[in-house]
């Protein structure tokens, strides 16, 4: 399987333009004969970078309220025409896609956002949407906690693939849930900067004896619309580069195949061999011969809370 990390910039807060960029990147990946293309966390339509750089927790701050409302408007619903556009592009170009996006709740929950992972098979279409289990620190001012409804792996081009968003990769039981699904390729989506993923990409590869692909994005203040409430303030404080990439790939034995690609813009590709997964499981198979199901038991509650069902 040939995989690719799309280390690129979103058209921040511009949903139509970002979706057009996603489709153009799928087209480019097809020209390079990529089987599975992965985008950074919250790529559509950008990461809420301002939260940790402004007084985001100030109660009733009109600038913060305006920023959130604009961020909400630039998000996608899971069953939207925009998602269908991406699904059709993946099918047309024969490229499976893992895409980080800001998911807007549906029905009476349309004022709520989730940090979500859209999973698409080039042949089967939409596989599902995973909502990040726990937003990290200031992210909780923007994103709601997710659920385990799509905490699972999928068979894509003959490889069992799973994915998690940012620091939920540090949650041992979340990782184990994917290992238990027969995971052979683990994809971790990050907003950007290799430092936030330091340690866990290689640890996941060795723990699960899986290929571990880490996908990071790029973002600078020049990418932010001039009328965004905090842009002038942040530039005056000296902010410039927000995310500088750092996508990487680690083999099932823990060997770094692609070192964090800082500053590089474009597709980062590699052809993986699943046989290496099973060569390395001779010594350690975390859900097989090195598991003790007579002692340990993991229960996953996979229901999705659908606010639309509150009203009959």
XYZ file of C-alpha atoms in Angstrom:
312
model
C 0.000 0.000 0.000
C 1.263 3.458 -0.877
C 0.339 5.985 1.805
C 0.688 9.764 1.911
C 0.541 12.503 4.521
C -0.845 15.771 3.161
C 1.354 18.311 4.936
C -0.401 21.386 3.592
C -2.278 24.522 4.667
C -6.044 24.838 4.969
C -7.783 27.890 3.561
C -8.486 28.871 7.134
C -12.187 29.503 7.931
C -13.040 29.188 4.216
C -14.963 25.929 3.877
C -15.576 25.900 0.090
C -11.956 26.776 -0.682
C -10.590 24.210 1.786
C -12.803 21.472 0.338
C -11.606 22.429 -3.144
C -8.035 22.074 -1.851
C -8.855 18.650 -0.373
C -10.199 17.480 -3.741
C -7.206 18.918 -5.603
C -4.884 17.102 -3.184
C -6.772 13.848 -3.763
C -6.247 14.391 -7.490
C -2.518 14.966 -6.929
C -2.303 11.831 -4.764
C -3.946 9.809 -7.527
C -1.315 11.033 -9.986
C 1.329 9.660 -7.608
C -0.559 6.342 -7.310
C -1.307 6.796 -3.604
C -3.769 4.289 -2.112
C -4.486 6.102 1.169
C -4.166 9.839 1.766
C -4.292 11.356 5.262
C -4.854 15.014 6.173
C -4.065 16.812 9.470
C -6.415 17.283 12.405
C -9.238 19.793 11.824
C -8.067 20.485 8.271
C -11.593 21.583 7.285
C -11.592 24.469 7.941
C -8.620 24.911 10.272
C -7.462 24.408 13.843
C -8.678 26.821 16.615
C -5.157 28.117 17.216
C -6.269 31.364 18.875
C -7.633 29.668 22.008
C -4.245 29.158 23.677
C -2.920 32.551 22.539
C -5.769 34.772 23.757
C -7.891 35.006 26.891
C -10.266 32.406 25.471
C -11.856 31.516 28.815
C -12.977 35.073 29.580
C -16.707 34.837 30.266
C -18.964 36.613 27.776
C -16.094 38.098 25.750
C -17.732 39.338 22.509
C -14.569 38.806 20.454
C -14.337 35.194 21.603
C -18.023 34.681 20.875
C -17.583 36.104 17.389
C -14.548 33.900 16.743
C -16.455 30.785 17.850
C -19.483 31.635 15.714
C -17.296 32.077 12.640
C -15.485 28.833 13.388
C -18.840 27.064 13.725
C -19.993 28.436 10.391
C -16.839 27.142 8.658
C -17.408 23.571 9.930
C -19.135 20.627 8.200
C -21.979 18.370 9.248
C -21.226 14.671 8.806
C -24.093 14.126 6.367
C -23.545 17.345 4.406
C -23.249 17.843 0.632
C -19.613 18.879 1.233
C -18.789 15.472 2.702
C -20.492 13.844 -0.274
C -18.288 15.909 -2.606
C -15.175 14.513 -0.931
C -16.551 10.956 -0.997
C -17.234 11.274 -4.730
C -13.740 12.680 -5.374
C -12.169 9.770 -3.487
C -14.183 7.323 -5.588
C -13.481 9.136 -8.879
C -9.727 9.276 -8.293
C -9.412 5.896 -6.579
C -7.818 7.277 -3.388
C -9.001 6.383 0.118
C -8.988 9.301 2.559
C -8.592 9.988 6.279
C -9.543 13.639 6.828
C -9.579 15.705 10.004
C -12.466 18.181 10.143
C -14.500 20.357 12.467
C -17.816 18.559 12.699
C -20.911 20.578 13.450
C -23.590 18.794 15.432
C -26.881 18.121 13.694
C -30.494 18.840 14.556
C -30.808 20.632 17.910
C -27.052 20.280 18.555
C -25.984 22.622 15.751
C -24.281 24.949 18.209
C -21.717 22.289 19.134
C -18.462 21.290 17.452
C -16.502 18.038 17.498
C -12.948 17.379 16.372
C -13.655 14.542 13.960
C -11.996 12.094 11.585
C -13.746 11.387 8.284
C -12.912 7.927 6.909
C -13.511 7.162 3.228
C -12.770 4.056 1.163
C -12.148 4.655 -2.532
C -14.520 1.792 -3.447
C -16.920 1.503 -0.511
C -17.437 5.234 0.063
C -18.026 6.721 3.515
C -16.847 4.328 6.230
C -17.725 6.530 9.181
C -16.870 9.523 11.349
C -14.845 9.209 14.549
C -15.225 12.005 17.091
C -12.117 12.761 19.169
C -12.730 11.292 22.609
C -11.301 14.138 24.661
C -10.289 17.633 23.514
C -7.033 18.744 25.125
C -6.811 21.667 27.569
C -7.998 24.895 25.871
C -9.605 22.895 23.040
C -12.447 22.140 25.446
C -13.572 25.758 24.963
C -14.312 24.878 21.353
C -14.865 21.121 20.965
C -17.177 18.755 22.833
C -15.986 15.292 23.958
C -16.610 12.585 21.380
C -17.658 8.941 21.679
C -16.604 5.423 20.710
C -19.157 5.003 17.924
C -16.423 4.771 15.264
C -13.524 3.727 17.475
C -12.700 0.922 15.054
C -10.516 -0.152 12.153
C -11.385 -0.621 8.483
C -10.067 -2.839 5.691
C -8.644 -0.502 3.040
C -6.717 -1.799 0.014
C -5.979 -5.004 1.893
C -4.670 -3.274 5.036
C -6.456 -2.911 8.398
C -6.328 0.817 9.149
C -7.202 2.803 12.263
C -6.790 6.424 13.276
C -6.928 8.811 16.223
C -6.739 12.576 16.612
C -3.896 14.339 18.434
C -3.530 13.575 22.139
C -6.185 10.837 22.215
C -3.281 8.841 20.780
C -1.908 8.944 24.350
C -5.018 7.132 25.674
C -3.901 3.498 26.186
C -7.387 2.006 25.959
C -8.181 3.918 22.766
C -5.032 2.534 21.166
C -5.829 -0.961 22.453
C -9.318 -0.750 20.960
C -7.761 -0.242 17.526
C -5.140 -2.945 18.068
C -8.034 -5.259 18.961
C -9.562 -4.443 15.587
C -6.567 -6.015 13.875
C -4.859 -2.708 13.159
C -1.845 -2.897 10.821
C -1.526 0.809 9.959
C -2.121 3.457 12.611
C -2.712 7.045 11.475
C -2.410 9.864 13.993
C -3.719 13.286 12.984
C -2.172 16.419 14.513
C -2.664 20.151 13.906
C 1.089 20.698 13.361
C 4.542 20.795 15.037
C 6.331 17.509 15.685
C 6.904 18.371 19.359
C 3.247 17.708 20.258
C 3.604 14.118 19.013
C 7.057 13.493 20.451
C 7.372 9.971 21.837
C 3.970 8.564 20.950
C 4.410 7.903 17.208
C 7.284 5.478 17.718
C 5.754 4.070 20.904
C 2.550 3.204 19.042
C 4.534 1.468 16.298
C 6.421 -0.695 18.800
C 3.481 -1.306 21.145
C 1.064 -2.380 18.425
C 3.736 -3.656 16.018
C 2.036 -1.494 13.401
C 3.071 1.040 10.807
C 2.609 4.432 12.495
C 1.966 7.462 10.257
C 1.888 10.896 11.886
C 0.244 13.692 9.866
C 0.881 17.368 10.650
C -0.254 20.583 8.983
C 1.129 24.031 8.262
C -0.271 27.397 9.338
C 1.036 30.952 9.616
C -0.546 34.263 10.534
C -0.496 35.168 6.836
C -3.031 32.366 6.301
C -5.533 33.982 8.686
C -8.195 36.343 7.248
C -7.505 39.991 8.024
C -10.951 40.449 9.581
C -10.531 37.634 12.102
C -11.002 39.254 15.563
C -7.568 38.443 17.030
C -5.280 38.641 13.978
C -3.947 42.177 14.493
C -3.458 41.551 18.223
C -1.517 38.315 17.656
C 0.707 39.816 14.969
C 1.463 42.740 17.277
C 2.546 40.203 19.915
C 5.035 38.721 17.444
C 3.174 35.578 16.370
C 4.031 34.372 12.880
C 4.421 30.622 12.226
C 1.737 28.664 14.074
C 2.401 25.150 12.702
C 5.521 24.058 10.815
C 4.591 20.456 9.969
C 6.582 17.474 11.196
C 4.820 14.486 9.602
C 6.662 11.195 10.084
C 6.485 7.441 9.625
C 7.732 4.705 11.952
C 7.959 1.006 11.037
C 6.568 -1.843 13.206
C 10.014 -2.461 14.747
C 10.258 1.161 15.893
C 12.624 2.242 13.111
C 12.021 5.779 11.862
C 11.425 5.526 8.123
C 10.533 9.205 7.596
C 11.879 11.645 10.171
C 9.650 14.591 11.141
C 9.451 16.659 7.946
C 9.598 20.171 9.382
C 8.783 22.992 6.978
C 8.126 20.790 3.951
C 4.910 21.555 2.077
C 3.260 18.855 -0.028
C 2.675 15.106 -0.061
C 4.964 12.855 1.965
C 4.686 9.315 0.588
C 5.920 5.803 1.311
C 4.978 2.270 0.289
C 4.463 0.051 3.329
C 4.725 -3.747 3.516
C 2.263 -5.419 5.910
C 4.539 -8.462 6.150
C 6.795 -6.385 8.416
C 3.900 -6.142 10.878
C 3.728 -9.904 11.277
C 7.481 -10.441 11.287
C 7.582 -8.210 14.360
C 4.664 -9.926 16.074
C 6.655 -13.120 16.515
C 8.101 -11.584 19.691
C 5.171 -9.410 20.738
C 1.513 -9.412 19.716
C -0.304 -7.080 22.094
C -3.762 -8.545 21.384
C -2.583 -12.083 20.601
C -0.032 -14.355 22.284
C 1.137 -11.530 24.593
C -2.394 -10.696 25.759
C -4.074 -12.129 28.877
C -7.834 -11.974 28.166
C -8.393 -14.159 31.243
C -7.113 -11.226 33.335
C -7.826 -8.089 31.284
C -11.068 -7.133 29.599
C -11.832 -3.985 27.594
C -15.473 -2.992 27.136
C -16.205 -0.345 24.507
C -19.517 1.552 24.651
C -20.025 2.393 20.995
C -23.355 4.189 21.063
C -23.639 7.637 19.504
C -25.745 10.221 21.287
C -28.088 11.502 18.579
C -29.760 14.702 19.782
C -32.285 14.417 16.960
C -33.880 11.431 18.716
C -34.860 13.507 21.727
C -37.937 14.663 19.807
C -40.452 12.181 18.387
